[in-house]
Coordinates of C-alpha atoms and ligand atoms in Angstrom, one line a residue:
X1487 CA 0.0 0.0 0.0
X1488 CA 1.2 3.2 -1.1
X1489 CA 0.6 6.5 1.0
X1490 CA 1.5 10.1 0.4
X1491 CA 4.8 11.3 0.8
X1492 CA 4.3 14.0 2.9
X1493 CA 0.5 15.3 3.6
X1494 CA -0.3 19.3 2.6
X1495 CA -0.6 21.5 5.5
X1496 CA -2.2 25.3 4.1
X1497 CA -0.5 27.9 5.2
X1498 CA -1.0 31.5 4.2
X1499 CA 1.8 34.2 3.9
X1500 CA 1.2 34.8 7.5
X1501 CA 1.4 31.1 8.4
X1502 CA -2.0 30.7 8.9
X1503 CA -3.3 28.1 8.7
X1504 CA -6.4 27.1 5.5
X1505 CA -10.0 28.0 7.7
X1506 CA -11.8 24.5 9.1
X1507 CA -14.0 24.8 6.0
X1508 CA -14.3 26.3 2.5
X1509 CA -17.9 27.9 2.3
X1510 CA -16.9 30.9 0.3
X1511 CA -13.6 31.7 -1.7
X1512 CA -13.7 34.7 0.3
X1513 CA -11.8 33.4 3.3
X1514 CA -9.1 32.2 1.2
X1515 CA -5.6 33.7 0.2
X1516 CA -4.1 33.6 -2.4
X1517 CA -1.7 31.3 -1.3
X1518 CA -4.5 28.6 -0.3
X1519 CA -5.8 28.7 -3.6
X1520 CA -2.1 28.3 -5.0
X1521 CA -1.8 25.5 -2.7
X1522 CA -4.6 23.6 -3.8
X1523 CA -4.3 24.0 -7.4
X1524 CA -0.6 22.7 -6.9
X1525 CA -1.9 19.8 -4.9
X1526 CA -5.1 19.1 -7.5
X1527 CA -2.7 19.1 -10.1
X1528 CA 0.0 16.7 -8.8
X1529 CA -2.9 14.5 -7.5
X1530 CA -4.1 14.7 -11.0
X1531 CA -1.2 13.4 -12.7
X1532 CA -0.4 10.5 -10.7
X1533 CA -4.0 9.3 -11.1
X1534 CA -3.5 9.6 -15.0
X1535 CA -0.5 7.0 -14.1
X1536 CA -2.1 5.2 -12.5
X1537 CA -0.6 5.6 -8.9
X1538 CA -2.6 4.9 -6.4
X1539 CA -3.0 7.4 -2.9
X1540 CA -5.0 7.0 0.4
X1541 CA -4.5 9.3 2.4
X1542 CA -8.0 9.2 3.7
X1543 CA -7.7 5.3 4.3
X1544 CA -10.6 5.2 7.9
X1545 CA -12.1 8.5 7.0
X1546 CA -16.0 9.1 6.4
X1547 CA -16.9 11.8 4.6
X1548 CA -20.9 12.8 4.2
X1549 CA -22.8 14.2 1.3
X1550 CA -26.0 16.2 2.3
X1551 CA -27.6 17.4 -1.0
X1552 CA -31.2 19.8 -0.9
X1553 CA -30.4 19.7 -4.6
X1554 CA -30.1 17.5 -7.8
X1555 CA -26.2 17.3 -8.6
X1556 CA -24.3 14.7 -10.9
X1557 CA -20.9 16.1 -11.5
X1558 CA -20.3 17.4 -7.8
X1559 CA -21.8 14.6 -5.6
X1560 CA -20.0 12.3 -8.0
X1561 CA -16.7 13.6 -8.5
X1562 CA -16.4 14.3 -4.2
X1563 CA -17.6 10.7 -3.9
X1564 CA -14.5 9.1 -6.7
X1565 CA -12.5 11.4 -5.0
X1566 CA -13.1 10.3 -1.3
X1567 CA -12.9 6.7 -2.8
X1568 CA -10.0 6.9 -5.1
X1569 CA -7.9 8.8 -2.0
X1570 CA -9.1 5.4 -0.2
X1571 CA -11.3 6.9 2.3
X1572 CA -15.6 5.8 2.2
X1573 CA -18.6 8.3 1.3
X1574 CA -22.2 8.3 2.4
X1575 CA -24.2 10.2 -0.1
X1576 CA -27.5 11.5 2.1
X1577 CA -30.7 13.6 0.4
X1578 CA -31.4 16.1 3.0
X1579 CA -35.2 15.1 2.6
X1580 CA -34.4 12.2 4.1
X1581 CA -33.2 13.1 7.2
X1582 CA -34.6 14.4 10.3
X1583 CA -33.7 17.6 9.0
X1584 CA -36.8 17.5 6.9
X1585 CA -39.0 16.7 10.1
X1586 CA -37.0 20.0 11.4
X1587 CA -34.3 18.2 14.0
X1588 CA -32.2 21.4 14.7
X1589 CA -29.1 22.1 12.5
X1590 CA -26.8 22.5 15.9
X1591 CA -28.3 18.7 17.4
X1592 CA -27.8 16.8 13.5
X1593 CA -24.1 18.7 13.2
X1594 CA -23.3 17.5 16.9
X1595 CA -24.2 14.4 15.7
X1596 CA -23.0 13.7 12.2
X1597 CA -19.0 15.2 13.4
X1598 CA -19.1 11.8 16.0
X1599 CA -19.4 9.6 12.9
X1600 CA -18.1 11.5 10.0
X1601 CA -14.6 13.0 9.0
X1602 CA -16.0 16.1 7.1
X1603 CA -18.9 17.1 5.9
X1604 CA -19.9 18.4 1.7
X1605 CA -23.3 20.2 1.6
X1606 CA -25.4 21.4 -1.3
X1607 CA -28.1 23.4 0.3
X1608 CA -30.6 26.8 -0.7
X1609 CA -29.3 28.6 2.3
X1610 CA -25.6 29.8 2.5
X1611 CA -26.8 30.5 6.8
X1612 CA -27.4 27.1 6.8
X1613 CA -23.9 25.7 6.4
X1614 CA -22.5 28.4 8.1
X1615 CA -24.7 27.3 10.9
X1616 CA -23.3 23.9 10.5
X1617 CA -19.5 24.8 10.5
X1618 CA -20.1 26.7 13.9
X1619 CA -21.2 23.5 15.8
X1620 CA -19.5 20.8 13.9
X1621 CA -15.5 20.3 14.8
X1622 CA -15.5 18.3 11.3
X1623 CA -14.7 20.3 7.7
X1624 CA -18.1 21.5 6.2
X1625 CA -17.5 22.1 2.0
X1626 CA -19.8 24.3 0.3
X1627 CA -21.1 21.9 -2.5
X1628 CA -23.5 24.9 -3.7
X1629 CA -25.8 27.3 -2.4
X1630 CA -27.7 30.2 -3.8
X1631 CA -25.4 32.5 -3.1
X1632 CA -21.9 30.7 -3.8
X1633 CA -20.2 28.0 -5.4
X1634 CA -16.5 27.5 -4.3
X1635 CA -15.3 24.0 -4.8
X1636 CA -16.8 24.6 -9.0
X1637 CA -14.7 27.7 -9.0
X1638 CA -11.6 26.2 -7.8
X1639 CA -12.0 23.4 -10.1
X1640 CA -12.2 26.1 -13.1
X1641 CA -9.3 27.9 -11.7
X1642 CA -7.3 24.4 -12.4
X1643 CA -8.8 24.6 -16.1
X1644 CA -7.8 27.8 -16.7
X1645 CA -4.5 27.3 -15.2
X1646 CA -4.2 24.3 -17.7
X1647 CA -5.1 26.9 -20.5
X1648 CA -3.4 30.1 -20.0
X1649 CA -0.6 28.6 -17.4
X1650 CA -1.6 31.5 -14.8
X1651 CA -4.8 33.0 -13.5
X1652 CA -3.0 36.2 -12.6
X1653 CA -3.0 38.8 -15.8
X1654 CA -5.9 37.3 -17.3
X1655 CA -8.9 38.6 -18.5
X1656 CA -12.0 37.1 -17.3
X1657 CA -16.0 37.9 -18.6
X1658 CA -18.8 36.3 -17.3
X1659 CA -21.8 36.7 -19.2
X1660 CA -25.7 36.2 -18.0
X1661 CA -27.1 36.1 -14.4
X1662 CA -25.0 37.3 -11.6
X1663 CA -26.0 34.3 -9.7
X1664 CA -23.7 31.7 -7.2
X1665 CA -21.1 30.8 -10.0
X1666 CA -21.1 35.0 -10.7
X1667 CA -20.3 35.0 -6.6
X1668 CA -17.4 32.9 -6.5
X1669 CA -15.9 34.5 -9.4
X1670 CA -15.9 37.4 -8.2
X1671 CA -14.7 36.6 -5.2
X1672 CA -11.5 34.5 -6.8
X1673 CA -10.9 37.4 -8.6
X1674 CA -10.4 39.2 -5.8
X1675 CA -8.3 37.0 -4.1
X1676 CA -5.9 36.0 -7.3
X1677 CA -6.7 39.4 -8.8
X1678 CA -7.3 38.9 -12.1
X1679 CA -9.6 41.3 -14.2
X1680 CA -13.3 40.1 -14.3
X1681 CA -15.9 41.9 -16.4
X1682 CA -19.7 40.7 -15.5
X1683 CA -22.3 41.3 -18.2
X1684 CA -25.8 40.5 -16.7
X1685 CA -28.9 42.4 -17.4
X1686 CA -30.4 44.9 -15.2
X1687 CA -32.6 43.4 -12.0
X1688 CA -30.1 40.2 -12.6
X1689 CA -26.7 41.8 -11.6
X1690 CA -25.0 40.0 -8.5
X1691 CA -25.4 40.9 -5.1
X1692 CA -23.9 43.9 -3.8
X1693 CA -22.8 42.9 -1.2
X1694 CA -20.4 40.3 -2.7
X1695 CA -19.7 42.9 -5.1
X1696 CA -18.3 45.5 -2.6
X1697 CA -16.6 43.7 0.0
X1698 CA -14.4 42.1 -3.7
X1699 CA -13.5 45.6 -4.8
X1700 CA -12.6 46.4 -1.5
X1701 CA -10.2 43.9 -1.3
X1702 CA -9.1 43.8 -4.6
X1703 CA -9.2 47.4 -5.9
X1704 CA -10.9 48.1 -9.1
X1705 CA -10.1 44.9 -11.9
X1706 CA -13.6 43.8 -10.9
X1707 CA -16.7 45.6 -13.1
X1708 CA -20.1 44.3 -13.7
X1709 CA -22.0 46.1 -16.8
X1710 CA -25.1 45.5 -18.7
X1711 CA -23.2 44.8 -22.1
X1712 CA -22.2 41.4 -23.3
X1713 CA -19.9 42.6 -25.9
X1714 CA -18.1 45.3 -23.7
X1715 CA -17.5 42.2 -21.6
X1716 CA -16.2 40.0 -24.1
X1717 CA -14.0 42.2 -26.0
X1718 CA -10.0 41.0 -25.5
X1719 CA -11.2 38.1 -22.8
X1720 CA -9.1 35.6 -22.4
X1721 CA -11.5 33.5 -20.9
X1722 CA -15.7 33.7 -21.5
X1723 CA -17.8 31.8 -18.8
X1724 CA -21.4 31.5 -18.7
X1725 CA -24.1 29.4 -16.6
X1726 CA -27.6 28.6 -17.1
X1727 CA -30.4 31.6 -17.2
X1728 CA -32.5 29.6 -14.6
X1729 CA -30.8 28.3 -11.6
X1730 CA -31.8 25.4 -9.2
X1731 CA -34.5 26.4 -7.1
X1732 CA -35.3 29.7 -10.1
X1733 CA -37.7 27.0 -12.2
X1734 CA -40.6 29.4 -12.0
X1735 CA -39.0 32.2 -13.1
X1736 CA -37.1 29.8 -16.6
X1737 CA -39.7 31.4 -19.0
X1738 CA -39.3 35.0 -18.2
X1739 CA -35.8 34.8 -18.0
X1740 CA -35.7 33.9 -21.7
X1741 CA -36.6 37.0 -22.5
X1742 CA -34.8 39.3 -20.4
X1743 CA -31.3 37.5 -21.3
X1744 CA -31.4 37.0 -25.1
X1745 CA -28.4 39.0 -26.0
X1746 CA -26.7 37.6 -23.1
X1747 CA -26.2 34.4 -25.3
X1748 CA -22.8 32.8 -25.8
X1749 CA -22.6 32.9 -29.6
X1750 CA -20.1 33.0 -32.2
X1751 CA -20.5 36.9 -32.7
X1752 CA -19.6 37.3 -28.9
X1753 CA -16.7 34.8 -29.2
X1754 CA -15.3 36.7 -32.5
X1755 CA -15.1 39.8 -30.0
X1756 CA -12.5 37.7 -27.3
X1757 CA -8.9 37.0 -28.1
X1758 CA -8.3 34.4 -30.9
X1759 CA -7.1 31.8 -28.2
X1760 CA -9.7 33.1 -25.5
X1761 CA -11.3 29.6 -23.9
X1762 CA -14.9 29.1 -23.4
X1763 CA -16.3 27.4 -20.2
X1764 CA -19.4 26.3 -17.9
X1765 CA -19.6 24.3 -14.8
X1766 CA -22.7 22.6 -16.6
X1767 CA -25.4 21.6 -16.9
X1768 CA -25.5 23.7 -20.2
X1769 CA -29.2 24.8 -22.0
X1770 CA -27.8 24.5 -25.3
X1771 CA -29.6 27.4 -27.8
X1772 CA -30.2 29.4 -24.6
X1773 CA -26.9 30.9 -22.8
X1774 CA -24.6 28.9 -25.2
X1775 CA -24.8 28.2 -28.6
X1776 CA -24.5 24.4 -29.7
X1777 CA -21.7 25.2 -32.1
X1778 CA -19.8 27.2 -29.3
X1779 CA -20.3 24.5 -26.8
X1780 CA -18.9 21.9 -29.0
X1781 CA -16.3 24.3 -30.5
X1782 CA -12.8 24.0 -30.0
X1783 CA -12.5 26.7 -27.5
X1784 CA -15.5 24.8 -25.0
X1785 CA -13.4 23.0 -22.3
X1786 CA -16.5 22.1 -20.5
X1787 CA -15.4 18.6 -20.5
X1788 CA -11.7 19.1 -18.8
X1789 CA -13.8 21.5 -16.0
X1790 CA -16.1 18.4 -15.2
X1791 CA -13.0 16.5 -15.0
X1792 CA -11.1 18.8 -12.7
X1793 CA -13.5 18.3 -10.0
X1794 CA -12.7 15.3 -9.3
X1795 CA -8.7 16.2 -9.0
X1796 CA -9.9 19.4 -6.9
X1797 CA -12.4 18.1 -4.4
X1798 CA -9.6 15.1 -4.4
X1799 CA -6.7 18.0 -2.9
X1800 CA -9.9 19.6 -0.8
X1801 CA -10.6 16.9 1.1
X1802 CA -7.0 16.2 2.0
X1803 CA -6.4 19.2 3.1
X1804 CA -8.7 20.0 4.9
X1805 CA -9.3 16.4 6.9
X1806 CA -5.3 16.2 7.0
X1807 CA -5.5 19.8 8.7
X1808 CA -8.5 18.8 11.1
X1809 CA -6.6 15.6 11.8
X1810 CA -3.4 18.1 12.9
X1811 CA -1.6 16.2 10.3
Ligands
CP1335 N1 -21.4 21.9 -12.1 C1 -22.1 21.3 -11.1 O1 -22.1 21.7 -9.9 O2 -22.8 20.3 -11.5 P1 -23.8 19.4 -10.7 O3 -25.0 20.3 -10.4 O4 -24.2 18.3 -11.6 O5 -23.2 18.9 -9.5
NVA1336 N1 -26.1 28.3 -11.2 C1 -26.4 26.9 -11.3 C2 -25.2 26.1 -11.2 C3 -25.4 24.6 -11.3 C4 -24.1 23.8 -11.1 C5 -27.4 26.5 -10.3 O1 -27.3 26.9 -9.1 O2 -28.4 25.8 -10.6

């Protein structure tokens, strides 16, 4: 049996050490994100030859979903697998959760059986209000208002790409929604330029918006034009019109987002060599053309692969560091 050589303890510039859990990209540094991208890659390689690694040989980790997911409940579950450790996958509806058992009594319960814990749920509050009582890891698999781990995974994409995230020029085009969130908040951490095009009444939240440019100065900009946004990008990123939990609302935001549509015209306004991605699942003919999507500038398929290598270095990081190891 084969284990790691040495296990990765984060530590910022300041020595301090990667937070208990990942909910937002915001409590990163730079450095953790470095870290992790260095680690997701490396762990990447040596599963492409074949090597085998468990450092989570007698670790649990459990899935909570409120939402559908394919790529992120399977791609955490190879990874806690293929890093020898065992997953429970768990729909929240059928827990005592659903019957409304307190968050504090199920997290004081699930950290006695469980080495960390990856939850997709409406609420961001609700994790947070999980990380507070549990001693175990929590990973944001998704809310409504952020999506980290997908981000980091795209980050390793781009970084496959382009060879830096630092420099680059970054548009995100449609709603300013939870994949909008984390972007903007990795921009501010690794301080590349982002340019947002959503349209009016469907431009992120503010709040996320500020507290970025505060902390990263002024590369971040969110405007109403798709082409302003794509002109020179080195990287155009899109998600669906509708998110989970937004169903109602699908029809009406066909209208209002038309010329927010990933198309050939928008691409022909981005550098020659500028990538195209989304964390999927795409509506194809709505934000994303069919011809873009299967063009040769799409690398949709290496993002839904780099979750796997990514929530592969998340978990060992963070159940290595919770572990003191
Ligand atoms: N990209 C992503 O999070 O996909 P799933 O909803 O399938 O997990
Ligand atoms: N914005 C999308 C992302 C899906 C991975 C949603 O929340 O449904």
């Amino acid at each position: 049996m084969k284990f790691l050589p040495a296990a990765v303890k984060l530590k910022t510039a300041e020595e301090k050490e990667l937070e208990k859990d990942i909910l937002t990209l915001a409590d990163l540094e730079a450095t953790d994100i470095d870290l992790l991208l260095d680690r997701a890659r490396q762990l990447k390689q040596r599963h492409k030859k074949g090597i085998m690694d468990w450092p989570l040989t007698g670790k649990t980790i459990g899935l909570i979903f409120e939402k559908a997911s394919t790529r992120t409940r399977i791609s955490f579950q190879a990874a806690a697998a293929q890093l020898g450790g065992t997953s429970l996958f768990i729909s929240a509806a059928d827990t005592q959760l659903a019957r409304n058992e307190p968050i504090e009594d199920t997290a004081r319960v699930l950290e006695r059986y469980l080495d960390a814990l990856v939850l997709r749920t409406y609420s961001q509050k609700m994790q947070e209000d999980f990380a507070r009582v549990c001693s175990i890891p929590v990973i944001n698999a998704l809310t409504d208002l952020y999506h980290p781990c997908q981000v980091l995974s795209d980050l390793l994409t781009v970084l496959e790409y382009k060879g830096r995230c630092q420099g680059l020029k970054v548009a995100w085009i449609g709603d300013g929604n939870n994949m909008a969130h984390s972007w903007i908040n990795a921009a501010a951490v690794l301080r590349f330029e982002l340019t947002l095009a959503c349209p009016e009444g469907y431009m992120p939240d503010p709040g996320v918006v500020n507290q970025a440019k505060a902390r990263a100065g002024g590369d971040i900009r969110v405007i109403n034009d798709p082409a302003e946004a794509a002109e020179g990008a080195d990287v155009i990123n899109t998600d669906v019109w509708a998110s989970m939990g937004q169903e109602d609302e699908a029809e009406a935001r066909q209208a209002v987002f038309a010329s927010f549509q990933v198309n050939a015209g928008l691409m022909a306004r981005a550098k020659d060599d500028a990538i195209v991605m989304h964390c999927l699942p795409a509506h194809k003919g709505e934000e994303i053309t069919e011809d873009v999507f299967e063009g040769p500038q799409s690398v949709v398929w290496d993002q839904a692969e780099n979750k796997l290598h990514m929530h592969k270095s998340l978990l060992e990081a963070l159940i290595n560091r919770a572990a003191g190891v």
